[in-house]
């Protein structure tokens, strides 16, 4: 396998595009799995392009957001003599939105809004950092197995946009042409609203299964983005109520307005409407539309002049905000005129908190009455279906509840048993499950402190505390938690923690009497440090005499004192009965090289003891330095001594 950057071991290819290939890789320094995106060699030959690519990649690496695929590193590597830029990214396992729609079919408007909400959060964070994505498309929106949404390739497309070869690279353009804003298609500068246009195209495809514009070539598609109006997405979605149709059309077609000034101006603004759409509430885009009743065909007209570099400005045909539903006849269109007027009147009178359903209940209602049925506890879909079969208009609100499952009806207003005219409005309050809260970061807290923090957030500490060693977190403090800090979970949930027991502990082994080299090697393998203290001893040089804390448990990295023999002592035998010469030879054989000093002369009646050692200092079994003095007391027999004197 190939190693790039002296760090990243490339594995199998996991994706390819018009301008790059993506590989799974291993970061050999940190031991983690990453994804490496490498520019194709033909694109990398352009030095200016490489520089733009590098600059944008470095900018993207500055982004830090939970819904943005993290960029860890950038670099260049030699491929066939060409310096090829690469980007090291977070490895995300899951499916992209394109695969989800292709394999599972189109999403409901509510599900699409729910999935794309995190995308707007990611875009807003990017825009706040001054980075425009420029290539928002389903393939760049990943959904993990746990439901997390991640957006990738922030800012990378600018290098392609700036490249003089961009529009000649068909393979590079075709992947983005279906989501290209009109200003980008005409070579104008992109801004944050260009990303919003692209996200509108993505949502269009998510709910219908097809992009808003299709053509045989990328250029044909780009032309449609500039000159043609998309068919209202609601015409491609079966079984939508009029309310749902107006809502989904308003959100998508506002995002896809030809003129940037007529779109959502920020991703955060679009996020607010997606949240309303997700909950089945009236969106601001729908309200803004019905505030113009003079447009009976749901048209939002403006003049937008695109100035071509080689021609004078020319008028572009008016853009429809919402096209006619193809299955509506003249009478239904007339009814929509009435609806628009009524909604406009409600808004003018300050009725800000209203629902389209309420006004529709007025249009065409009859005097026939129905009884509100019991729907509390039923699933939302079942309750709505039952009420609509009775001719009632239904508004759905959500509210958290600690016990009732998400999607089940909590209450109905008017209450069950009430008599209402057909066409009247009823409001269902549906459980959104337990209220969501952010999990606090518990790292470095004691379990008691963590329990208090969790209580403030409406959460509980799991009593089953896990324990593990840590080289960085002190004993008794929390080293990890599940879910992680910053995660959103339902109130009342439990958070599990692992408490540090300090550094890993090891038992100091008993190795007295062994050679110092062997002892030091063993201690090093256990993660222990050693310090050597040489002491006078008659034991062989290098023999370990004592080990501090032997047999006890200590933390890794603890320094253990080893007392080691320097071999400079000898243990004295009993020299009594030997002559000085004999004793000296015995001691020399033991490695002693000091002086043998004569001490006292002691009289003895035994002539055989004459001139032998009566005793010595130090005494038997005592230790003396090899260069130390030994004093000996000798026996003296006067008779023998006298004879020796005569013989001399």
Coordinates of C-alpha atoms in Angstrom, one line a residue, residues 8-598:
X8 CA -1.2 8.2 5.7
X9 CA -1.4 4.6 4.4
X10 CA -3.8 4.5 1.5
X11 CA -6.2 1.7 1.3
X12 CA -9.1 0.9 -1.1
X13 CA -10.8 3.5 -3.3
X14 CA -14.2 4.4 -1.8
X15 CA -15.3 7.0 -4.2
X16 CA -14.5 8.9 -7.4
X17 CA -15.7 12.1 -9.0
X18 CA -15.0 14.4 -11.9
X19 CA -12.0 16.0 -10.2
X20 CA -10.8 13.6 -7.5
X21 CA -10.6 10.1 -6.1
X22 CA -11.3 9.2 -2.4
X23 CA -9.5 6.5 -0.5
X24 CA -9.9 5.0 2.9
X25 CA -6.6 5.4 4.7
X26 CA -4.9 4.9 8.1
X27 CA -3.2 7.8 9.9
X28 CA -0.1 5.9 11.1
X29 CA 0.8 8.6 13.6
X30 CA -2.6 8.6 15.5
X31 CA -3.7 5.1 14.5
X32 CA -7.1 6.2 13.2
X33 CA -9.0 5.6 10.0
X34 CA -9.4 8.7 7.8
X35 CA -10.5 9.5 4.2
X36 CA -8.0 10.9 1.7
X37 CA -9.3 12.9 -1.3
X38 CA -6.7 13.2 -4.0
X39 CA -7.0 15.4 -7.1
X40 CA -6.9 13.6 -10.4
X41 CA -3.5 13.9 -12.1
X42 CA -4.9 15.8 -15.2
X43 CA -6.4 18.4 -12.9
X44 CA -3.2 18.7 -10.8
X45 CA -1.0 19.6 -13.8
X46 CA -2.4 23.2 -13.6
X47 CA -0.2 24.9 -11.0
X48 CA -2.6 27.8 -10.5
X49 CA -5.4 25.3 -9.9
X50 CA -3.3 23.5 -7.3
X51 CA -2.6 26.7 -5.5
X52 CA -6.3 27.6 -5.4
X53 CA -7.2 24.1 -4.3
X54 CA -4.6 24.2 -1.5
X55 CA -5.8 27.6 -0.3
X56 CA -9.5 26.5 -0.2
X57 CA -8.6 23.3 1.6
X58 CA -6.7 25.1 4.2
X59 CA -9.6 27.5 4.7
X60 CA -12.0 24.5 5.1
X61 CA -9.8 23.0 7.8
X62 CA -10.6 26.0 9.9
X63 CA -14.3 24.9 10.2
X64 CA -15.3 23.1 13.3
X65 CA -18.9 22.1 13.4
X66 CA -20.7 18.8 14.3
X67 CA -22.5 18.7 11.0
X68 CA -19.3 19.4 8.9
X69 CA -16.9 16.6 7.9
X70 CA -13.7 17.7 9.5
X71 CA -10.6 18.4 7.4
X72 CA -7.5 17.2 9.4
X73 CA -4.7 17.8 7.0
X74 CA -3.6 18.8 3.5
X75 CA -0.5 18.1 1.5
X76 CA 0.9 17.1 -1.9
X77 CA 2.4 13.8 -3.1
X78 CA 4.2 12.9 -6.3
X79 CA 2.3 10.8 -8.8
X80 CA 4.0 10.0 -12.1
X81 CA 6.1 13.1 -11.7
X82 CA 3.1 15.4 -11.0
X83 CA 2.6 17.0 -7.6
X84 CA -0.9 16.0 -6.7
X85 CA -2.7 17.8 -3.8
X86 CA -4.7 15.8 -1.3
X87 CA -7.0 16.4 1.7
X88 CA -7.2 14.3 4.8
X89 CA -10.7 14.2 6.1
X90 CA -12.8 12.6 8.8
X91 CA -13.9 9.1 7.7
X92 CA -17.7 9.1 7.7
X93 CA -19.5 5.7 7.4
X94 CA -23.0 5.9 6.0
X95 CA -24.9 6.8 2.9
X96 CA -25.1 10.1 1.0
X97 CA -28.5 11.7 0.3
X98 CA -28.2 10.7 -3.4
X99 CA -28.0 7.0 -2.4
X100 CA -30.8 7.3 0.1
X101 CA -33.2 8.8 -2.4
X102 CA -32.1 6.3 -5.1
X103 CA -32.4 3.3 -2.9
X104 CA -35.3 4.2 -0.5
X105 CA -37.3 6.5 -2.7
X106 CA -38.2 10.2 -2.2
X107 CA -38.6 11.6 1.3
X108 CA -41.7 13.1 2.7
X109 CA -41.5 16.9 3.0
X110 CA -41.4 16.6 6.8
X111 CA -38.6 14.0 6.6
X112 CA -36.7 16.1 4.1
X113 CA -36.9 19.1 6.3
X114 CA -35.7 17.1 9.3
X115 CA -32.7 15.8 7.4
X116 CA -31.8 19.1 5.8
X117 CA -32.0 21.1 9.0
X118 CA -28.5 20.1 10.1
X119 CA -27.3 21.1 6.6
X120 CA -28.5 24.6 7.1
X121 CA -26.7 24.7 10.4
X122 CA -23.5 23.6 8.7
X123 CA -23.9 26.2 5.9
X124 CA -24.6 29.0 8.4
X125 CA -21.4 28.1 10.3
X126 CA -19.5 28.0 7.1
X127 CA -20.9 31.3 5.9
X128 CA -20.1 32.9 9.2
X129 CA -16.5 31.9 8.7
X130 CA -16.5 33.5 5.3
X131 CA -16.5 30.2 3.4
X132 CA -19.0 29.5 0.6
X133 CA -19.6 25.8 -0.2
X134 CA -20.2 26.3 -3.9
X135 CA -21.0 22.6 -4.5
X136 CA -24.0 21.7 -2.3
X137 CA -25.4 18.5 -3.7
X138 CA -26.9 15.2 -2.4
X139 CA -23.6 13.4 -2.8
X140 CA -22.0 15.9 -0.4
X141 CA -24.6 15.3 2.3
X142 CA -23.8 12.2 4.4
X143 CA -26.1 10.4 6.8
X144 CA -24.4 8.1 9.3
X145 CA -25.8 4.8 10.6
X146 CA -26.8 6.7 13.8
X147 CA -28.7 9.4 11.9
X148 CA -26.0 12.1 12.1
X149 CA -25.9 14.4 9.1
X150 CA -22.5 15.5 7.8
X151 CA -21.7 18.0 5.0
X152 CA -18.4 17.6 3.2
X153 CA -16.2 19.4 0.7
X154 CA -16.6 23.0 2.0
X155 CA -15.0 25.6 -0.1
X156 CA -13.3 23.0 -2.4
X157 CA -15.4 23.8 -5.4
X158 CA -14.0 27.4 -5.6
X159 CA -10.8 26.0 -7.1
X160 CA -12.9 24.4 -9.8
X161 CA -15.0 27.5 -10.3
X162 CA -11.9 29.7 -10.7
X163 CA -10.2 27.3 -13.1
X164 CA -10.1 28.5 -16.7
X165 CA -10.6 24.9 -17.7
X166 CA -13.7 24.3 -15.5
X167 CA -16.4 24.5 -18.2
X168 CA -14.3 22.4 -20.6
X169 CA -14.1 19.6 -18.1
X170 CA -17.5 18.0 -18.7
X171 CA -17.0 15.3 -16.1
X172 CA -16.2 18.0 -13.5
X173 CA -19.3 20.1 -14.3
X174 CA -21.9 17.5 -14.7
X175 CA -21.9 16.6 -11.0
X176 CA -22.9 20.1 -10.0
X177 CA -24.8 21.5 -13.0
X178 CA -28.1 20.2 -11.6
X179 CA -27.6 22.3 -8.4
X180 CA -26.0 25.3 -10.0
X181 CA -27.4 28.8 -9.1
X182 CA -28.2 31.1 -12.0
X183 CA -25.5 33.5 -11.1
X184 CA -22.9 30.7 -11.1
X185 CA -24.2 29.4 -14.4
X186 CA -23.6 32.9 -15.9
X187 CA -20.1 33.1 -14.4
X188 CA -21.0 35.6 -11.7
X189 CA -19.6 35.6 -8.2
X190 CA -21.2 33.1 -5.8
X191 CA -22.2 34.1 -2.3
X192 CA -24.0 32.4 0.6
X193 CA -27.3 32.7 -1.3
X194 CA -25.9 30.5 -4.0
X195 CA -25.5 27.7 -1.5
X196 CA -29.2 28.3 -0.5
X197 CA -30.3 28.0 -4.1
X198 CA -28.4 24.7 -4.4
X199 CA -29.9 23.4 -1.2
X200 CA -33.4 24.3 -2.6
X201 CA -32.5 22.1 -5.6
X202 CA -31.3 19.3 -3.3
X203 CA -34.6 19.5 -1.3
X204 CA -36.5 19.4 -4.6
X205 CA -34.8 16.2 -5.6
X206 CA -35.2 14.7 -2.1
X207 CA -39.0 15.1 -2.1
X208 CA -39.7 14.3 -5.8
X209 CA -36.9 11.8 -6.6
X210 CA -35.7 13.9 -9.6
X211 CA -33.7 17.2 -9.8
X212 CA -35.7 20.4 -10.8
X213 CA -33.9 20.5 -14.2
X214 CA -32.6 17.8 -16.4
X215 CA -30.9 17.8 -19.8
X216 CA -28.7 15.9 -22.1
X217 CA -25.6 18.1 -21.3
X218 CA -24.5 20.1 -18.3
X219 CA -24.8 23.2 -20.4
X220 CA -28.5 22.5 -21.2
X221 CA -29.1 22.1 -17.5
X222 CA -27.3 25.3 -16.6
X223 CA -29.4 27.1 -19.3
X224 CA -32.6 26.0 -17.6
X225 CA -31.4 27.3 -14.2
X226 CA -31.0 30.7 -15.8
X227 CA -34.0 30.9 -18.1
X228 CA -36.7 28.4 -17.0
X229 CA -38.9 27.9 -14.0
X230 CA -39.1 24.6 -12.2
X231 CA -42.3 22.7 -12.1
X232 CA -43.8 23.1 -8.6
X233 CA -42.5 20.2 -6.6
X234 CA -46.0 19.5 -5.2
X235 CA -47.1 18.4 -8.6
X236 CA -44.7 15.5 -8.4
X237 CA -45.6 14.4 -4.9
X238 CA -48.8 12.3 -4.5
X239 CA -51.4 12.6 -1.7
X240 CA -50.5 16.1 -0.5
X241 CA -53.2 18.2 1.1
X242 CA -53.4 21.8 -0.2
X243 CA -51.8 23.0 3.0
X244 CA -48.8 20.7 2.6
X245 CA -48.5 21.6 -1.1
X246 CA -48.4 25.3 -0.4
X247 CA -45.9 24.8 2.4
X248 CA -43.4 22.6 0.5
X249 CA -43.7 24.7 -2.7
X250 CA -43.1 27.9 -0.8
X251 CA -40.0 26.7 1.0
X252 CA -38.3 25.1 -2.1
X253 CA -39.2 27.8 -4.6
X254 CA -38.2 30.6 -2.2
X255 CA -34.7 28.9 -1.9
X256 CA -34.7 28.5 -5.7
X257 CA -35.7 32.1 -6.6
X258 CA -33.8 33.3 -9.7
X259 CA -32.7 36.5 -8.1
X260 CA -30.6 36.1 -4.9
X261 CA -32.5 39.0 -3.3
X262 CA -35.7 36.9 -3.5
X263 CA -34.3 33.9 -1.8
X264 CA -33.8 33.2 1.9
X265 CA -31.0 35.6 2.8
X266 CA -29.3 33.3 5.2
X267 CA -29.1 29.6 5.9
X268 CA -30.4 30.4 9.4
X269 CA -33.5 32.0 7.9
X270 CA -34.2 28.8 5.8
X271 CA -33.5 26.7 8.9
X272 CA -36.5 28.4 10.6
X273 CA -38.8 27.5 7.8
X274 CA -37.5 23.9 7.7
X275 CA -38.3 23.6 11.4
X276 CA -41.8 24.8 10.8
X277 CA -42.2 22.5 7.8
X278 CA -40.9 19.6 9.8
X279 CA -43.6 20.2 12.4
X280 CA -46.4 20.7 9.9
X281 CA -46.7 24.4 10.8
X282 CA -47.2 27.3 8.4
X283 CA -43.8 28.5 7.0
X284 CA -42.8 32.1 6.6
X285 CA -42.4 31.6 2.9
X286 CA -46.1 30.5 2.7
X287 CA -47.1 33.5 4.7
X288 CA -45.1 35.9 2.5
X289 CA -46.8 34.4 -0.6
X290 CA -50.4 34.7 0.6
X291 CA -49.7 38.3 1.6
X292 CA -49.9 39.1 -2.1
X293 CA -53.6 38.3 -3.0
X294 CA -53.3 40.4 -6.2
X295 CA -51.5 37.4 -7.7
X296 CA -54.4 35.0 -8.1
X297 CA -52.3 32.3 -9.8
X298 CA -49.8 32.0 -6.9
X299 CA -47.2 33.9 -9.0
X300 CA -44.4 35.9 -7.6
X301 CA -43.2 38.2 -10.4
X302 CA -40.1 40.3 -10.6
X303 CA -37.8 41.5 -13.3
X304 CA -34.3 40.1 -13.2
X305 CA -31.8 41.2 -15.8
X306 CA -28.8 39.1 -16.5
X307 CA -26.1 41.1 -18.4
X308 CA -24.1 39.0 -20.7
X309 CA -20.5 40.1 -21.2
X310 CA -21.0 40.3 -25.0
X311 CA -24.6 41.7 -25.2
X312 CA -26.8 44.4 -23.9
X313 CA -29.1 43.6 -20.9
X314 CA -32.3 41.7 -21.8
X315 CA -35.4 41.0 -19.8
X316 CA -35.7 37.5 -18.5
X317 CA -39.3 36.1 -18.6
X318 CA -41.1 36.6 -15.3
X319 CA -40.5 34.0 -12.7
X320 CA -43.4 32.2 -11.1
X321 CA -43.2 31.8 -7.4
X322 CA -45.5 28.8 -7.4
X323 CA -46.7 27.2 -10.6
X324 CA -50.3 26.0 -11.1
X325 CA -51.0 22.5 -9.8
X326 CA -51.6 20.7 -13.0
X327 CA -54.6 18.9 -11.7
X328 CA -56.5 22.1 -10.6
X329 CA -59.2 23.5 -12.8
X330 CA -60.5 27.1 -13.0
X331 CA -62.9 26.7 -10.1
X332 CA -60.1 25.4 -7.7
X333 CA -57.9 28.3 -8.8
X334 CA -60.8 30.7 -7.9
X335 CA -60.9 29.1 -4.5
X336 CA -57.2 29.7 -4.0
X337 CA -57.8 33.4 -4.8
X338 CA -60.2 33.5 -1.9
X339 CA -57.8 31.7 0.3
X340 CA -55.0 34.1 -0.5
X341 CA -57.3 37.1 0.3
X342 CA -58.4 35.6 3.6
X343 CA -54.9 34.8 4.7
X344 CA -53.8 38.3 3.8
X345 CA -56.6 39.7 5.9
X346 CA -55.6 37.5 8.9
X347 CA -52.0 38.7 8.7
X348 CA -53.1 42.4 8.3
X349 CA -55.2 42.1 11.4
X350 CA -52.3 40.9 13.5
X351 CA -53.2 37.2 13.4
X352 CA -49.5 36.2 13.2
X353 CA -50.1 32.7 14.8
X354 CA -52.4 31.2 12.2
X355 CA -52.6 28.2 10.1
X356 CA -53.6 27.9 6.4
X357 CA -55.9 25.1 7.4
X358 CA -58.0 27.4 9.5
X359 CA -58.7 29.7 6.6
X360 CA -59.3 26.8 4.3
X361 CA -61.9 25.7 6.7
X362 CA -63.9 28.8 5.9
X363 CA -63.7 28.3 2.1
X364 CA -66.5 26.0 1.0
X365 CA -67.6 24.9 4.4
X366 CA -71.1 23.5 4.7
X367 CA -73.7 23.5 7.5
X368 CA -73.4 19.8 8.1
X369 CA -72.1 19.0 11.6
X370 CA -69.8 16.2 12.8
X371 CA -68.8 14.9 16.2
X372 CA -65.1 15.2 17.2
X373 CA -64.0 11.6 17.7
X374 CA -61.6 10.3 20.4
X375 CA -58.1 10.3 19.0
X376 CA -56.0 10.8 22.1
X377 CA -53.3 8.2 22.3
X378 CA -53.5 7.3 18.6
X379 CA -50.6 7.7 16.1
X380 CA -50.6 11.1 14.3
X381 CA -51.2 9.6 10.9
X382 CA -54.2 7.6 12.0
X383 CA -55.7 10.5 13.9
X384 CA -55.3 13.0 11.0
X385 CA -56.8 10.4 8.6
X386 CA -59.8 9.9 10.8
X387 CA -60.5 13.6 11.2
X388 CA -60.0 14.4 7.5
X389 CA -62.5 11.6 6.6
X390 CA -65.0 13.6 8.7
X391 CA -64.3 16.7 6.6
X392 CA -62.4 18.5 9.3
X393 CA -59.3 20.5 8.7
X394 CA -56.4 19.5 10.9
X395 CA -53.5 21.5 12.4
X396 CA -50.8 19.6 14.1
X397 CA -48.6 21.0 16.9
X398 CA -45.9 19.2 18.8
X399 CA -45.1 19.2 22.5
X400 CA -42.6 17.2 24.5
X401 CA -43.9 14.6 26.9
X402 CA -41.8 12.4 29.2
X403 CA -44.0 9.3 28.8
X404 CA -46.0 9.4 25.6
X405 CA -44.1 8.0 22.6
X406 CA -43.2 10.4 19.8
X407 CA -46.0 10.8 17.3
X408 CA -48.9 9.9 19.5
X409 CA -51.7 12.4 20.1
X410 CA -51.7 14.1 23.4
X411 CA -54.8 16.2 23.0
X412 CA -57.4 17.6 20.6
X413 CA -59.0 21.0 20.5
X414 CA -62.0 21.2 20.4
X415 CA -62.3 18.2 22.7
X416 CA -63.8 14.9 21.7
X417 CA -67.6 15.0 21.5
X418 CA -67.7 18.6 20.3
X419 CA -70.1 19.3 17.4
X420 CA -68.4 21.1 14.5
X421 CA -69.4 22.0 11.0
X422 CA -67.6 20.1 8.2
X423 CA -64.6 22.1 7.1
X424 CA -64.0 23.4 10.6
X425 CA -60.5 23.3 12.0
X426 CA -59.3 21.1 14.9
X427 CA -55.8 21.2 16.5
X428 CA -53.9 18.1 17.4
X429 CA -51.1 18.3 19.9
X430 CA -48.8 15.4 19.2
X431 CA -46.0 14.2 21.4
X432 CA -42.5 15.0 20.2
X433 CA -41.2 12.6 22.8
X434 CA -39.2 13.7 25.8
X435 CA -37.9 17.2 25.7
X436 CA -34.5 17.5 24.2
X437 CA -31.5 18.9 26.0
X438 CA -27.8 19.2 25.6
X439 CA -25.6 16.8 27.5
X440 CA -23.0 18.8 29.6
X441 CA -19.3 18.0 29.4
X442 CA -18.5 16.1 32.5
X443 CA -14.8 15.6 32.0
X444 CA -12.6 16.2 35.1
X445 CA -15.7 16.4 37.4
X446 CA -16.3 14.0 40.3
X447 CA -19.4 11.8 40.1
X448 CA -21.1 14.0 42.6
X449 CA -20.3 17.2 40.6
X450 CA -21.5 15.4 37.5
X451 CA -24.8 14.4 39.0
X452 CA -25.4 18.0 39.9
X453 CA -24.6 19.3 36.4
X454 CA -26.8 16.6 34.8
X455 CA -29.7 17.5 37.2
X456 CA -29.6 21.1 36.0
X457 CA -30.0 19.8 32.4
X458 CA -32.8 17.5 33.3
X459 CA -30.7 14.4 33.0
X460 CA -29.6 11.6 35.4
X461 CA -26.3 10.0 36.2
X462 CA -26.1 6.3 35.6
X463 CA -25.4 4.7 39.0
X464 CA -23.3 2.0 37.4
X465 CA -20.0 3.8 37.3
X466 CA -17.4 2.3 35.1
X467 CA -13.7 2.7 36.2
X468 CA -10.5 2.7 34.2
X469 CA -7.0 3.9 34.4
X470 CA -5.9 7.2 32.8
X471 CA -2.6 8.8 32.3
X472 CA -4.1 12.3 32.2
X473 CA -7.2 12.4 34.5
X474 CA -6.6 12.2 38.2
X475 CA -8.1 9.5 40.4
X476 CA -11.8 9.9 41.2
X477 CA -12.5 12.3 38.2
X478 CA -14.6 11.5 35.1
X479 CA -12.5 10.6 32.1
X480 CA -15.2 9.8 29.5
X481 CA -19.0 9.8 29.1
X482 CA -21.7 8.4 26.9
X483 CA -23.4 10.3 25.3
X484 CA -20.6 12.8 24.8
X485 CA -20.8 16.4 25.9
X486 CA -22.8 18.5 23.4
X487 CA -25.0 15.7 22.3
X488 CA -28.7 16.3 22.3
X489 CA -30.8 13.7 24.1
X490 CA -34.2 13.5 25.7
X491 CA -34.6 14.9 29.2
X492 CA -34.8 12.2 31.8
X493 CA -32.2 10.1 30.1
X494 CA -29.2 8.7 31.9
X495 CA -25.6 9.5 31.1
X496 CA -23.0 6.8 31.7
X497 CA -19.5 7.8 32.9
X498 CA -16.1 6.2 33.3
X499 CA -14.2 7.4 36.4
X500 CA -10.5 7.5 36.4
X501 CA -8.6 5.3 38.9
X502 CA -5.4 7.3 38.1
X503 CA -2.5 5.9 36.2
X504 CA -2.4 2.2 35.7
X505 CA -0.9 0.4 38.7
X506 CA 1.6 -2.4 38.7
X507 CA 3.2 -4.6 41.4
X508 CA 6.8 -4.0 42.1
X509 CA 8.4 -7.4 41.5
X510 CA 10.7 -9.2 44.0
X511 CA 14.0 -9.5 42.2
X512 CA 16.6 -9.2 45.0
X513 CA 19.8 -11.1 44.3
X514 CA 19.5 -10.7 40.5
X515 CA 21.8 -8.8 38.2
X516 CA 21.0 -5.1 37.8
X517 CA 20.7 -5.3 34.0
X518 CA 18.0 -7.9 34.2
X519 CA 16.1 -6.0 36.9
X520 CA 16.2 -2.7 35.0
X521 CA 14.9 -4.5 31.8
X522 CA 12.0 -6.1 33.7
X523 CA 11.0 -2.8 35.4
X524 CA 11.1 -0.9 32.1
X525 CA 8.8 -3.5 30.5
X526 CA 6.3 -2.9 33.4
X527 CA 6.4 0.9 32.8
X528 CA 8.4 1.6 35.9
X529 CA 11.5 3.8 36.1
X530 CA 14.5 3.0 38.2
X531 CA 17.3 4.9 40.0
X532 CA 20.4 3.0 41.1
X533 CA 22.2 3.5 44.4
X534 CA 25.5 1.7 44.7
X535 CA 26.4 0.5 48.2
X536 CA 29.4 -1.3 49.8
X537 CA 28.7 -5.0 49.9
X538 CA 30.5 -8.3 49.8
X539 CA 28.0 -9.5 47.2
X540 CA 29.1 -9.7 43.6
X541 CA 29.3 -6.3 41.9
X542 CA 25.9 -5.4 40.2
X543 CA 23.8 -7.7 42.3
X544 CA 20.6 -6.0 43.5
X545 CA 20.5 -5.9 47.3
X546 CA 17.2 -4.1 47.9
X547 CA 14.2 -2.8 46.0
X548 CA 12.1 0.1 47.4
X549 CA 8.4 -0.9 47.8
X550 CA 9.0 -4.5 46.7
X551 CA 5.7 -6.3 46.5
X552 CA 3.5 -3.2 46.6
X553 CA 1.4 -1.6 43.8
X554 CA 2.5 1.7 42.4
X555 CA 1.4 3.8 39.4
X556 CA 3.2 3.4 36.1
X557 CA 6.0 5.8 35.6
X558 CA 6.9 5.6 39.3
X559 CA 10.6 5.7 40.0
X560 CA 11.8 2.8 42.1
X561 CA 15.1 2.9 44.0
X562 CA 17.4 -0.1 43.5
X563 CA 20.3 -0.6 46.0
X564 CA 23.1 -2.4 44.1
X565 CA 26.3 -4.0 45.4
X566 CA 29.5 -2.4 44.3
X567 CA 31.4 -5.6 45.2
X568 CA 34.0 -3.6 47.3
X569 CA 33.5 -5.6 50.5
X570 CA 34.6 -9.1 51.6
X571 CA 33.1 -11.2 54.3
X572 CA 35.8 -12.3 56.7
X573 CA 36.2 -16.0 57.5
X574 CA 37.5 -17.1 60.9
X575 CA 41.3 -16.7 60.6
X576 CA 42.1 -18.1 64.0
X577 CA 44.8 -20.9 64.0
X578 CA 46.4 -19.6 60.8
X579 CA 49.7 -17.9 60.6
X580 CA 49.9 -14.4 59.3
X581 CA 51.2 -15.7 56.0
X582 CA 48.4 -18.3 55.7
X583 CA 45.7 -15.7 56.6
X584 CA 47.1 -13.2 54.1
X585 CA 46.9 -15.7 51.3
X586 CA 43.3 -16.7 52.2
X587 CA 42.3 -13.0 52.1
X588 CA 44.2 -12.4 48.9
X589 CA 42.3 -15.2 47.3
X590 CA 39.0 -13.5 48.3
X591 CA 40.0 -10.3 46.5
X592 CA 41.2 -8.4 49.6
X593 CA 44.3 -6.3 49.0
X594 CA 44.6 -4.3 52.2
X595 CA 47.1 -4.4 55.1
X596 CA 47.3 -7.2 57.8
X597 CA 48.3 -5.3 61.0
X598 CA 49.7 -7.1 64.0

